[in-house]
mmCIF file of C-alpha atoms and ligand atoms in Angstrom:
data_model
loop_
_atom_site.group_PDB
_atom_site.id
_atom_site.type_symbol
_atom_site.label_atom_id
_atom_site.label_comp_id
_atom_site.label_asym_id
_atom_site.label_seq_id
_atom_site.Cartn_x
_atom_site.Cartn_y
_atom_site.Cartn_z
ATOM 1 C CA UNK A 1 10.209 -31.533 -9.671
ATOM 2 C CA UNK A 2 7.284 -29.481 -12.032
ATOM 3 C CA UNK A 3 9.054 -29.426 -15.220
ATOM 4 C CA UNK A 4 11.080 -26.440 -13.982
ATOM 5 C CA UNK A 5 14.850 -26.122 -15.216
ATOM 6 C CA UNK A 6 16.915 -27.455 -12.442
ATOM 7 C CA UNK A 7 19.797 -24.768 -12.706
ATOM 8 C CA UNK A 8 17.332 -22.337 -12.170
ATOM 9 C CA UNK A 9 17.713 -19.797 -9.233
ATOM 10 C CA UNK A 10 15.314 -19.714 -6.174
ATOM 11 C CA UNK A 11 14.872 -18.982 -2.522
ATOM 12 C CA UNK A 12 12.742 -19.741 0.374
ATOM 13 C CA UNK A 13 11.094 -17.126 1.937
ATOM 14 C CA UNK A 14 7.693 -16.274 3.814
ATOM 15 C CA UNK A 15 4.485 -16.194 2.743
ATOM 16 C CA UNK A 16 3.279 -14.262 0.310
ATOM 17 C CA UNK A 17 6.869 -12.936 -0.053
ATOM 18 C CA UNK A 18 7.707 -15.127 -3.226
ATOM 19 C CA UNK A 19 5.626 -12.770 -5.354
ATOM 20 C CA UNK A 20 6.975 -9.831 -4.217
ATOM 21 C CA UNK A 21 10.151 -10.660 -4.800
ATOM 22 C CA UNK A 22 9.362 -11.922 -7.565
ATOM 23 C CA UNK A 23 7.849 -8.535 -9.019
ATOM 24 C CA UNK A 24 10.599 -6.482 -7.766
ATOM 25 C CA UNK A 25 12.827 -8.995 -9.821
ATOM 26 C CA UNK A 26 10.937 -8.471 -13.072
ATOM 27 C CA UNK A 27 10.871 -4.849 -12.441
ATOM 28 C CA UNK A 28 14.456 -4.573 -11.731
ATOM 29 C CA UNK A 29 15.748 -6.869 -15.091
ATOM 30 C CA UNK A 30 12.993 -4.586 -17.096
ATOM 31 C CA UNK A 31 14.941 -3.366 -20.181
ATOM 32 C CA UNK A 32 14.231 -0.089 -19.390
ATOM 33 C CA UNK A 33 15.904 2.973 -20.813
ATOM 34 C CA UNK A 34 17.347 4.210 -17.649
ATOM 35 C CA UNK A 35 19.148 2.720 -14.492
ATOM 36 C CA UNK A 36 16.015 1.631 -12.310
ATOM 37 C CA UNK A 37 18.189 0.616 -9.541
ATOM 38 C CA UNK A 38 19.281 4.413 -9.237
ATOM 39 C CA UNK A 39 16.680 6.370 -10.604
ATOM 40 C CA UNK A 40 14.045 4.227 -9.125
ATOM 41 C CA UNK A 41 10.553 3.051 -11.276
ATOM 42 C CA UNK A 42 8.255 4.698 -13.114
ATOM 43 C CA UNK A 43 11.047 7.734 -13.289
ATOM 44 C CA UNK A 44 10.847 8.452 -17.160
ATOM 45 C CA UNK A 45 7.913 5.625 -18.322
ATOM 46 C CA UNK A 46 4.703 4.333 -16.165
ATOM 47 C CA UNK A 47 5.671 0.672 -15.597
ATOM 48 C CA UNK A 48 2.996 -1.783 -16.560
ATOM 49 C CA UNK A 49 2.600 -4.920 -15.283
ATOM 50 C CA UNK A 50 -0.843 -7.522 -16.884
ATOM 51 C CA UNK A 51 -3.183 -10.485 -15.565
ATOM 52 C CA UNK A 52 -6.096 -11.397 -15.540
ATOM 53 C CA UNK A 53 -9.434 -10.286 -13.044
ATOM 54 C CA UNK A 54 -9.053 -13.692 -11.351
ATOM 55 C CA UNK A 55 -5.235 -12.509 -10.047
ATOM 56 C CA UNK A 56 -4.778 -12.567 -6.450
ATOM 57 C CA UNK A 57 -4.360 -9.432 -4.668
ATOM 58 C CA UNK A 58 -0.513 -10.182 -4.202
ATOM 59 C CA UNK A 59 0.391 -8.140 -7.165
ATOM 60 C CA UNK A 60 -1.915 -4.988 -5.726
ATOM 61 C CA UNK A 61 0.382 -5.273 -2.341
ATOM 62 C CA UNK A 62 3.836 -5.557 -4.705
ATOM 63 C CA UNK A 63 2.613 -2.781 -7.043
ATOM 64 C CA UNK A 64 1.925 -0.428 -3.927
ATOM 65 C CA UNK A 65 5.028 -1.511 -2.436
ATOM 66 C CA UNK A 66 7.580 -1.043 -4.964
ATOM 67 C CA UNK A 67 6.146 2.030 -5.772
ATOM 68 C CA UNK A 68 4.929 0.970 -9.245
ATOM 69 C CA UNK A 69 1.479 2.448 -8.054
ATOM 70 C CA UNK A 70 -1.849 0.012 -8.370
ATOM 71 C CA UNK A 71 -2.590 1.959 -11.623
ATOM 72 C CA UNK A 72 0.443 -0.178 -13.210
ATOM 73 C CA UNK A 73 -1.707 -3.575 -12.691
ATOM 74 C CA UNK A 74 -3.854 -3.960 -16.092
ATOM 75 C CA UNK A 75 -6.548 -6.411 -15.113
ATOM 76 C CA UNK A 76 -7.475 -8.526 -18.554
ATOM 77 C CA UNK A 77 -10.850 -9.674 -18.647
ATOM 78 C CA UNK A 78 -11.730 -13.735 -18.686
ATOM 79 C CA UNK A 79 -13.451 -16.160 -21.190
ATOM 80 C CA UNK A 80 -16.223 -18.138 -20.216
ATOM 81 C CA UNK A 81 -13.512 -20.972 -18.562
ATOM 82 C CA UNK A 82 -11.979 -17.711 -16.258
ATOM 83 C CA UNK A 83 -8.661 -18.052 -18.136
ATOM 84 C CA UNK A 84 -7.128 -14.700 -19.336
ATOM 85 C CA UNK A 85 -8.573 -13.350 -22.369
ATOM 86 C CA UNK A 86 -5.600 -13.893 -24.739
ATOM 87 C CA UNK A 87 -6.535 -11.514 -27.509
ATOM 88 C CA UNK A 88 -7.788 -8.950 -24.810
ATOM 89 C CA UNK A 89 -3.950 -8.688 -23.322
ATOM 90 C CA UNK A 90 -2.445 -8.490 -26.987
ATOM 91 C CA UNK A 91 -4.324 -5.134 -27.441
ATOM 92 C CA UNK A 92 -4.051 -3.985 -23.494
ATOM 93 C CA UNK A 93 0.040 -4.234 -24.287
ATOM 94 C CA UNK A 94 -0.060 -2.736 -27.207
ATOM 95 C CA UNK A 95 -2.063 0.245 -26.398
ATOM 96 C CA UNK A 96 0.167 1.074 -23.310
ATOM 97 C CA UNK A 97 3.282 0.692 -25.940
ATOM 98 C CA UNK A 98 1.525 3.239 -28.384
ATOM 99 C CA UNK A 99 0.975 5.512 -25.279
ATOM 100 C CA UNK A 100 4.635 5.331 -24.276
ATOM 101 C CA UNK A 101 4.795 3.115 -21.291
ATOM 102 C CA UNK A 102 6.930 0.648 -20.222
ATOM 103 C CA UNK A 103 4.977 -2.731 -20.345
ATOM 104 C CA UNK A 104 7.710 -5.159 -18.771
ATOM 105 C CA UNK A 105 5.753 -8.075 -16.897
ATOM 106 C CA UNK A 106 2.849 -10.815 -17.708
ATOM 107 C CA UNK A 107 1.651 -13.007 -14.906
ATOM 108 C CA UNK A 108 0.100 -16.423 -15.665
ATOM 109 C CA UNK A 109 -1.830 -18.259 -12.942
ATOM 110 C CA UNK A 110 -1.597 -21.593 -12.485
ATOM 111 C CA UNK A 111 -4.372 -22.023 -10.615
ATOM 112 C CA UNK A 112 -6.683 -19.150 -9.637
ATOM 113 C CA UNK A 113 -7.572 -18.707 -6.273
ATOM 114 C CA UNK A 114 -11.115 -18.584 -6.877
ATOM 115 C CA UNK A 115 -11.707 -21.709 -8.862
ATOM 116 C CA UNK A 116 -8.160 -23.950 -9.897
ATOM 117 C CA UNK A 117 -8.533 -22.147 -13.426
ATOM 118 C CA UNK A 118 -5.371 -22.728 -15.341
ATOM 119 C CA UNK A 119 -4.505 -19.569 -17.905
ATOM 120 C CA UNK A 120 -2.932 -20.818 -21.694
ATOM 121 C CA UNK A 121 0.666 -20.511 -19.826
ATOM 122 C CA UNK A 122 2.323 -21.536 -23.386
ATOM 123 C CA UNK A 123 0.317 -18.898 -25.309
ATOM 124 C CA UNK A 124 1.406 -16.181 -22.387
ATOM 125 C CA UNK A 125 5.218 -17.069 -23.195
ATOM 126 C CA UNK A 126 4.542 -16.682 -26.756
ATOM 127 C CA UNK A 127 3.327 -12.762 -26.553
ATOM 128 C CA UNK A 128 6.068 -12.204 -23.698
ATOM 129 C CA UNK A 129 9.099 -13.302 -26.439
ATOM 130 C CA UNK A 130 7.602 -11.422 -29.039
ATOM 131 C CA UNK A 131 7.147 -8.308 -27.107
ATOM 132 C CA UNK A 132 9.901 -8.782 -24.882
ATOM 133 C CA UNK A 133 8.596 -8.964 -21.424
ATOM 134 C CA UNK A 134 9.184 -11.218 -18.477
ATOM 135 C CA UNK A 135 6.944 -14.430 -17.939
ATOM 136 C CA UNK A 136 5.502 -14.957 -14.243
ATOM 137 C CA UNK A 137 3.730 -18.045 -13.610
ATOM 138 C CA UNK A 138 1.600 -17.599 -10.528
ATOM 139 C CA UNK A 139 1.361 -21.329 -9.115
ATOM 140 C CA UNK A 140 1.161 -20.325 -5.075
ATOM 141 C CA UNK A 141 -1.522 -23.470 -5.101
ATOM 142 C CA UNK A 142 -1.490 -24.956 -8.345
ATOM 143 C CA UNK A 143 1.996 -24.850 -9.781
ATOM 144 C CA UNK A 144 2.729 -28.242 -7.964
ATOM 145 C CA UNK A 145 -0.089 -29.719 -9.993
ATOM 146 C CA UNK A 146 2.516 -29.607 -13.084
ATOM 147 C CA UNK A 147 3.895 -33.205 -11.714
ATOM 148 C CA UNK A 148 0.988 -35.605 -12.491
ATOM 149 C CA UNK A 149 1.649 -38.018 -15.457
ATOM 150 C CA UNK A 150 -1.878 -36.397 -16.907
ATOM 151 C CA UNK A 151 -0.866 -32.353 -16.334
ATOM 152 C CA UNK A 152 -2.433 -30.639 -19.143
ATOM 153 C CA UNK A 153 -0.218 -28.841 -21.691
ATOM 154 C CA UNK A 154 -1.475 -25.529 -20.152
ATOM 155 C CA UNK A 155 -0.066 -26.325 -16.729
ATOM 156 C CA UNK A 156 3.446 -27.425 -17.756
ATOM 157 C CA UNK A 157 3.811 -23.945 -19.936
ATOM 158 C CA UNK A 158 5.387 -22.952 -16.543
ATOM 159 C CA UNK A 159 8.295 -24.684 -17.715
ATOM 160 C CA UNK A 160 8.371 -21.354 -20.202
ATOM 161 C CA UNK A 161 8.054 -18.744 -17.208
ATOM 162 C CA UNK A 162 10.774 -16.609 -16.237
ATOM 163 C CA UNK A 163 9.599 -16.862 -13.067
ATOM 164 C CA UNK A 164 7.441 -19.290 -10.767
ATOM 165 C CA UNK A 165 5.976 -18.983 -7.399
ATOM 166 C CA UNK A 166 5.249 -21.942 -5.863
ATOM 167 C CA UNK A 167 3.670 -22.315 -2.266
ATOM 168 C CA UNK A 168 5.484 -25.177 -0.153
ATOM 169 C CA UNK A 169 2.771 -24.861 2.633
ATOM 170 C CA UNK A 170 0.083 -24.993 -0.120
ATOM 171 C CA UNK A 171 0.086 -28.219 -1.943
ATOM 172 C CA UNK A 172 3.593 -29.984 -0.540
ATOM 173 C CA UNK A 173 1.361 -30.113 2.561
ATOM 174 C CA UNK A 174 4.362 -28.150 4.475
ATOM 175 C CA UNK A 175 3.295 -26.675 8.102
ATOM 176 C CA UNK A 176 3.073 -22.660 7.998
ATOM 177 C CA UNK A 177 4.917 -21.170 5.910
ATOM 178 C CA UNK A 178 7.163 -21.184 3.355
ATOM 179 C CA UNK A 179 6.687 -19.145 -0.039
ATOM 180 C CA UNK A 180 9.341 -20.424 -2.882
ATOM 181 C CA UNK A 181 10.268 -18.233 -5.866
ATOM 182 C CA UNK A 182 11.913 -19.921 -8.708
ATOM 183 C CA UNK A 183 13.901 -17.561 -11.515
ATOM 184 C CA UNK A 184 15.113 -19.241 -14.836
ATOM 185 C CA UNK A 185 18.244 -17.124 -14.425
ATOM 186 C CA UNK A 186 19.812 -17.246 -10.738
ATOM 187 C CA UNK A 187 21.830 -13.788 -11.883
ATOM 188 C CA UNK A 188 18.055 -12.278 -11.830
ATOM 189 C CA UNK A 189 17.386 -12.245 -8.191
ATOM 190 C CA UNK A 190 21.393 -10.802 -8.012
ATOM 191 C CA UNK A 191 20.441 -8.060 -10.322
ATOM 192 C CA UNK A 192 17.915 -7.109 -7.641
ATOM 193 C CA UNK A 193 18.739 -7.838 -4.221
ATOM 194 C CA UNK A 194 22.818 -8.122 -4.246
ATOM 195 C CA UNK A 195 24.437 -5.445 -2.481
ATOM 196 C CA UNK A 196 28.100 -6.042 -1.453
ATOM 197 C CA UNK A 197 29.274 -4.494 1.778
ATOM 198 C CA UNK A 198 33.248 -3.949 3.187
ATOM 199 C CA UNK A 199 31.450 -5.456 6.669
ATOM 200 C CA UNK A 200 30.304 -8.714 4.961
ATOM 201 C CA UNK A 201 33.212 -10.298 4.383
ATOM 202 C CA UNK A 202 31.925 -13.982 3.098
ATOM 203 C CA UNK A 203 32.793 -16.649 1.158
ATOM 204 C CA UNK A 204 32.302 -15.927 -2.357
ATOM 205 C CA UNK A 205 31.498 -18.861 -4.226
ATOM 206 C CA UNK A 206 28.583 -20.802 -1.889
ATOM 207 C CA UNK A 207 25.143 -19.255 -2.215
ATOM 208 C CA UNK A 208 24.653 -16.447 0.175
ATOM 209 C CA UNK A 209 20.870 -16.095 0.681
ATOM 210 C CA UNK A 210 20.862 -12.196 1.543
ATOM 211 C CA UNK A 211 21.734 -11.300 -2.069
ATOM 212 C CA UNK A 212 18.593 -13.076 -3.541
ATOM 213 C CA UNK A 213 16.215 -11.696 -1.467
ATOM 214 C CA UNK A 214 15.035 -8.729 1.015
ATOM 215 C CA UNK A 215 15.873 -10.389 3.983
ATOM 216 C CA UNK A 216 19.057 -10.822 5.563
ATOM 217 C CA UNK A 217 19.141 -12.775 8.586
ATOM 218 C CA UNK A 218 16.561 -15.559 8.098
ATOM 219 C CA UNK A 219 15.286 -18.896 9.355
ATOM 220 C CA UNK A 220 16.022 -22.408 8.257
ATOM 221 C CA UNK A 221 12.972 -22.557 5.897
ATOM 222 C CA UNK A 222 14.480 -25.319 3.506
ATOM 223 C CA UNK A 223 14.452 -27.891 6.528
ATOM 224 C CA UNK A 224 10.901 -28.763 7.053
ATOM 225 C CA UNK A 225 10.704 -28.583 2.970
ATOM 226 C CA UNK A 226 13.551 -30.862 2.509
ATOM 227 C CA UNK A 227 12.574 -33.430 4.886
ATOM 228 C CA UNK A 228 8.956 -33.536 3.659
ATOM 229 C CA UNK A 229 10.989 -34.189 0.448
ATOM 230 C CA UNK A 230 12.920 -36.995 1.841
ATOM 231 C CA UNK A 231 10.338 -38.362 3.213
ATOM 232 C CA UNK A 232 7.361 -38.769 0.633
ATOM 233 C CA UNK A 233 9.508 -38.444 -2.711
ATOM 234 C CA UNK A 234 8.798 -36.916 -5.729
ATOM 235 C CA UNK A 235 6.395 -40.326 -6.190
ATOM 236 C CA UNK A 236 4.449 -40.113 -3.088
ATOM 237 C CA UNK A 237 3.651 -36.178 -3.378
ATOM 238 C CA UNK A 238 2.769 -37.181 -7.279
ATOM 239 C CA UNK A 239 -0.283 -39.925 -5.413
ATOM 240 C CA UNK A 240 -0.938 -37.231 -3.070
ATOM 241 C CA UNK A 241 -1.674 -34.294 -5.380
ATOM 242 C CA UNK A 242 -3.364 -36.819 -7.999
ATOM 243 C CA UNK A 243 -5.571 -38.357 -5.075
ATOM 244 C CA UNK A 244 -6.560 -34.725 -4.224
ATOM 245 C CA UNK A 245 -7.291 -34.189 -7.426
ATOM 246 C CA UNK A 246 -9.706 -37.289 -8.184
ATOM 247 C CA UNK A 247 -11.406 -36.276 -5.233
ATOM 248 C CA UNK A 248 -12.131 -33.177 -6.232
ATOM 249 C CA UNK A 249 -13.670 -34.078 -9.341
ATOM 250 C CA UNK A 250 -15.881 -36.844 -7.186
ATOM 251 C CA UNK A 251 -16.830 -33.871 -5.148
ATOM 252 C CA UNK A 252 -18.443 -31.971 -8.517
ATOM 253 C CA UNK A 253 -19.886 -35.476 -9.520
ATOM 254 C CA UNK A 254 -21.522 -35.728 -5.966
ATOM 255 C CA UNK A 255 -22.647 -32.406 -5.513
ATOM 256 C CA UNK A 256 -23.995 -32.786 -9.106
ATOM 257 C CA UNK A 257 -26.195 -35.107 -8.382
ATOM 258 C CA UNK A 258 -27.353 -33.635 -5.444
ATOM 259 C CA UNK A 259 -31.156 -32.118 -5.996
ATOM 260 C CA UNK A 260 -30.751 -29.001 -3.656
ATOM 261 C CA UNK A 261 -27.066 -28.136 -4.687
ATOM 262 C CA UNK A 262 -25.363 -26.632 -7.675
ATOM 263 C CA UNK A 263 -22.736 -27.175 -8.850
ATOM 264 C CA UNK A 264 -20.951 -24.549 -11.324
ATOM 265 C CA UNK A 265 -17.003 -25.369 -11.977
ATOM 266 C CA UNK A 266 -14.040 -27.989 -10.685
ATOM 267 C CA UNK A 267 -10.387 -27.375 -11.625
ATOM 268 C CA UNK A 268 -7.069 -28.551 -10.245
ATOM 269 C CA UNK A 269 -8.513 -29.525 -6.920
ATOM 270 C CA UNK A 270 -11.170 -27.253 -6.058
ATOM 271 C CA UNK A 271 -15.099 -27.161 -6.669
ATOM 272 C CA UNK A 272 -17.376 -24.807 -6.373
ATOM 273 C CA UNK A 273 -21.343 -24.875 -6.015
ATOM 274 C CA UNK A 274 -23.960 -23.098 -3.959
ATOM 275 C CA UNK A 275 -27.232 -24.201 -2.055
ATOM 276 C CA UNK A 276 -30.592 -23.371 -3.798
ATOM 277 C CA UNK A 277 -33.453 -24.387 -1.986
ATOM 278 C CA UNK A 278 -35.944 -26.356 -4.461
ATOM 279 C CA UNK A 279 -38.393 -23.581 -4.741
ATOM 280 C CA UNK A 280 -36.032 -21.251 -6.012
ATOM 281 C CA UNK A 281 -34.332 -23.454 -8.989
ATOM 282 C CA UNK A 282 -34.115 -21.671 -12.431
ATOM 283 C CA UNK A 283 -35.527 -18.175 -11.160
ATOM 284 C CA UNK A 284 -33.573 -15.323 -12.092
ATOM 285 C CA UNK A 285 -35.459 -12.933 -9.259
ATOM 286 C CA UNK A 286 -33.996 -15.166 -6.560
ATOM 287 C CA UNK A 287 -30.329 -14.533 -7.357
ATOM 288 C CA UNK A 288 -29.801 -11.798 -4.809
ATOM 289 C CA UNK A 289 -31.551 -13.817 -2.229
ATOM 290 C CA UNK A 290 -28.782 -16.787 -3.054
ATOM 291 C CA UNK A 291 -26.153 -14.505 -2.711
ATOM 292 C CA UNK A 292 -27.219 -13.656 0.741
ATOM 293 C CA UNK A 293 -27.985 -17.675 1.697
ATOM 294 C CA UNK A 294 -24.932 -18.681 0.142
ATOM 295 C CA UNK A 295 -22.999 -15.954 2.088
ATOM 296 C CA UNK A 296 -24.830 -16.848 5.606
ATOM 297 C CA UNK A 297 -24.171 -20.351 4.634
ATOM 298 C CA UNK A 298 -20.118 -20.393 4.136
ATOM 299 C CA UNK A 299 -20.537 -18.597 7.764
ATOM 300 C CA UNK A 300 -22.781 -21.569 9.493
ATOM 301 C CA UNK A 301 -20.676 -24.413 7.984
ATOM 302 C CA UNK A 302 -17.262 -22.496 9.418
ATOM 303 C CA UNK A 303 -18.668 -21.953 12.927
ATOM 304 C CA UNK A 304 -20.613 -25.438 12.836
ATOM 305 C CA UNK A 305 -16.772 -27.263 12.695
ATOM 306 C CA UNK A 306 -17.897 -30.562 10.570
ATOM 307 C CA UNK A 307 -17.041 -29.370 6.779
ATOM 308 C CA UNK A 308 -14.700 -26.099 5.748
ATOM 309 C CA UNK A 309 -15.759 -24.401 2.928
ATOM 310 C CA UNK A 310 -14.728 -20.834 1.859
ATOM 311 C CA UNK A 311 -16.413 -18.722 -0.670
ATOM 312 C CA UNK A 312 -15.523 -17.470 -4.479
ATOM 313 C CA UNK A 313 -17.777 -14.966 -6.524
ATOM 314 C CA UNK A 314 -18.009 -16.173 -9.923
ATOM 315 C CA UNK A 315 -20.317 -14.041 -12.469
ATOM 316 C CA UNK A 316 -22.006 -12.459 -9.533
ATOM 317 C CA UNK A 317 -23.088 -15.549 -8.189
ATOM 318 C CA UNK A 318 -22.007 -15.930 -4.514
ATOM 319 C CA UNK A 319 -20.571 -19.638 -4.463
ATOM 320 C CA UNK A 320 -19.359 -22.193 -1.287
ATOM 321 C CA UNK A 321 -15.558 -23.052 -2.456
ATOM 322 C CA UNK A 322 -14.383 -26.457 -1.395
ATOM 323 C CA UNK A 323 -10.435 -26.426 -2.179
ATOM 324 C CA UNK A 324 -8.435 -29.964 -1.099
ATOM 325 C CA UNK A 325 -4.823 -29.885 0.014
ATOM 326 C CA UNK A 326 -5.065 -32.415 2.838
ATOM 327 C CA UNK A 327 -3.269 -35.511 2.138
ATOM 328 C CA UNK A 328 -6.132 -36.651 5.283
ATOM 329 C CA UNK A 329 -9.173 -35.761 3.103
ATOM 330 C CA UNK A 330 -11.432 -39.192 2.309
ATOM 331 C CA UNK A 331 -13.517 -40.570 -0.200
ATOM 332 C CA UNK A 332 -15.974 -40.971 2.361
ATOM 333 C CA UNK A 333 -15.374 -37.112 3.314
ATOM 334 C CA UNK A 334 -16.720 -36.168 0.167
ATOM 335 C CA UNK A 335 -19.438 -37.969 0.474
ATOM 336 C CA UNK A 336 -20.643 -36.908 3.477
ATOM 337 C CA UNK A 337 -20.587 -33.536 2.390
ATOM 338 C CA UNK A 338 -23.547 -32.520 0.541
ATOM 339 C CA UNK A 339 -26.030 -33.590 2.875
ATOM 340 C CA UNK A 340 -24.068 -31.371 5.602
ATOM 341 C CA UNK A 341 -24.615 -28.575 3.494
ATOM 342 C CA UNK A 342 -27.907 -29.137 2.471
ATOM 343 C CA UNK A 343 -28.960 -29.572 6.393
ATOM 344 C CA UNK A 344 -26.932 -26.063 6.497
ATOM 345 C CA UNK A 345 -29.036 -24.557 3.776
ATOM 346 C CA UNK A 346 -32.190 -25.949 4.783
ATOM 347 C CA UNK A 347 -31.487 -23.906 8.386
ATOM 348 C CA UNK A 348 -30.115 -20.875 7.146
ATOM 349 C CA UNK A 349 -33.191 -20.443 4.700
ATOM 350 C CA UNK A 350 -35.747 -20.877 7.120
ATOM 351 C CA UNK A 351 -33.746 -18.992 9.838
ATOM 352 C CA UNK A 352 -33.281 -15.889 7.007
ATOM 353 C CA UNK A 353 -37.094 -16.278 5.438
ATOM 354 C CA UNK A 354 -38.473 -16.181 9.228
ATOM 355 C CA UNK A 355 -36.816 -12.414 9.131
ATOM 356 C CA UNK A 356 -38.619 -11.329 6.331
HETATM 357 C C1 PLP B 401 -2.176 -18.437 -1.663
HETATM 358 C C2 PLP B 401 -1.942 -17.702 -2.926
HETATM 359 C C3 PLP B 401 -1.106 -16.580 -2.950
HETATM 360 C C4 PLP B 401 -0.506 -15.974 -1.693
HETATM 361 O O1 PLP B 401 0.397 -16.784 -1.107
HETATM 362 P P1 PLP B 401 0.760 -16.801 0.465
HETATM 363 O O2 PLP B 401 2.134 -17.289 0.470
HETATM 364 O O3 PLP B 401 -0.179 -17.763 1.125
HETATM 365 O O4 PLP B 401 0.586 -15.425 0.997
HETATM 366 C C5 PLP B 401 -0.858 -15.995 -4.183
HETATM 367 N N1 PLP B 401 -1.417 -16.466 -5.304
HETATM 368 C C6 PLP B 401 -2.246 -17.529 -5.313
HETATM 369 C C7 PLP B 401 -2.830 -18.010 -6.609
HETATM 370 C C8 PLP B 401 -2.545 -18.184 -4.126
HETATM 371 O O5 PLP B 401 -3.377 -19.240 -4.123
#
């Protein structure tokens, strides 16, 4: 459905799992010098594993739970967009190789958490042939994104990965949850997860989900997936995602124009911007302040039940994050929204100035 080989291997599995599994795969079908499976990682070379600052914290929860150790995460700094720094990782992976460790993994994401950022996913496969290393695309939100007819080159790189997680509950609109991790090579997840029993005596040739995954017995995951499937069709999630999208980028235009709003980045199908009240525009003394507003603010507008916003930092500056993945969301909800944020603002300003 994303530009994703269709032989490729994958599995259903709960949230946030897809990643994990997904690391432990990499990990395991590292070209190590020694037999990981038996001697464990990290036994004779530190395992290293790269991304960029704007990674979500999935890989610190896989690194610390395959024993990898959060010191095996190299965090690559951003350009000015908050895509990976591609000359930055070069060096990062070749300083670890001069040092003797075991680089084996680079993770693209397809979009960041924080703000829909997309990373150069063909110039990530590029370094990871040359130097030998396997190719994650993070897409938990985005990677569905790959399927409209105007999906930048950047996005459909993940058609390079070795690996994609995408997010069913995310952006196919699926109720909670269902993780999905995609591997180019089905024998990959086998390599890691197959174990073969005398007491499980199956049928060999149908899929048996245990061996691609942690989990043995498990629910019926694919169902709700399948029938969304069925239902919409690879053209109707194609108008949903796009209309999402559009949306979003009416949201920047509106909050744009907007005299006591900011607005400071849009990609995939979220926008961020903060509240600045008009006698604080363009003075660096007040940023701290912001930060504080903009923090009390997010708060307000959750409790007060008429918009949801969540937050991102972005260079420091404390920033309301509006992120769309509701088929439901209107043209006429994005309108509406600035003005309920600057009525927000207005009352959180005066409520925190009155404490001064
Ligand atoms: C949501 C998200 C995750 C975590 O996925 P869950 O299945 O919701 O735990 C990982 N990476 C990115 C980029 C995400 O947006």
């Amino acid at each position: 459905m994303i530009g994703y080989p269709a032989d490729c291997g994958g599995i259903l599995v709960s949230g946030g799992n897809m990643a994990n599994i997904l690391c432990f795969a990499a990990a395991r079908n590292a070209k190590a010098p020694w037999d990981i499976r038996k001697e464990g990682m990290n036994s004779k070379q530190q395992m290293r594993v790269y991304g960029s600052i704007e990674m979500h914290t999935w890989i610190q929860k896989a690194a610390d739970l395959f024993g990898l150790g959060t010191n095996s995460v190299r965090w690559i700094s951003t350009d000015d967009q908050l895509r990976i720094d591609v000359p930055a990782l070069r060096e990062r992976i070749q300083e670890d190789l001069d040092a003797g460790n075991l680089p084996f993994m680079v993770i693209g994401s397809a979009g960041t958490v924080s703000t829909g950022a997309v990373d150069p996913l063909p110039e990530l496969a590029k370094i990871c042939k040359e130097v030998n290393l396997w190719f994650h695309v993070d897409g938990a939100y985005g990677g569905f994104a790959a399927v409209v007819p105007d999906a930048s080159d950047d996005i459909r790189g993940l058609a390079m990965a070795d690996s994609v997680a995408v997010d069913p509950h995310k952006w196919l609109y699926a109720p909670l949850e269902a993780g999905c991790t995609l591997v180019r090579n089905p024998q990959d997840l086998l390599n890691a997860f197959s174990y073969k029993p005398t007491y499980y005596k199956l049928v060999q040739d149908v899929v048996n989900f245990f061996e691609l995954g942690p989990q043995n017995s498990r629910g019926f995951r694919a169902l709700k997936v399948w029938l969304a499937l069925r239902q919409a069709g690879r053209e109707g999630y194609v108008k949903m995602i796009s209309d999402d999208m559009a949306l979003s980028r009416e949201m920047f235009r509106v909050v744009q124009a907007h005299p006591e709003l900011e607005a400071f980045t849009q990609g995939l199908s979220i926008t961020t911007f903060r509240y600045v009240p008009s006698d604080l525009r363009q003075k660096p003394e007040a940023e701290s302040y912001l930060n504080k507003l903009n923090e009390e603010l997010v708060v307000r507008l959750q409790n007060g039940g008429e918009v949801f916003v969540s937050n991102a930092v972005v260079q420091e500056k404390y920033l309301l994050r509006a992120c769309i993945v509701n088929f439901r969301t209107t043209l006429d909800d994005i309108h509406a929204l600035p003005e309920i944020v600057a009525r927000n603002g207005r009352e959180t300003d005066s409520q925190l100035r009155s404490f001064k």
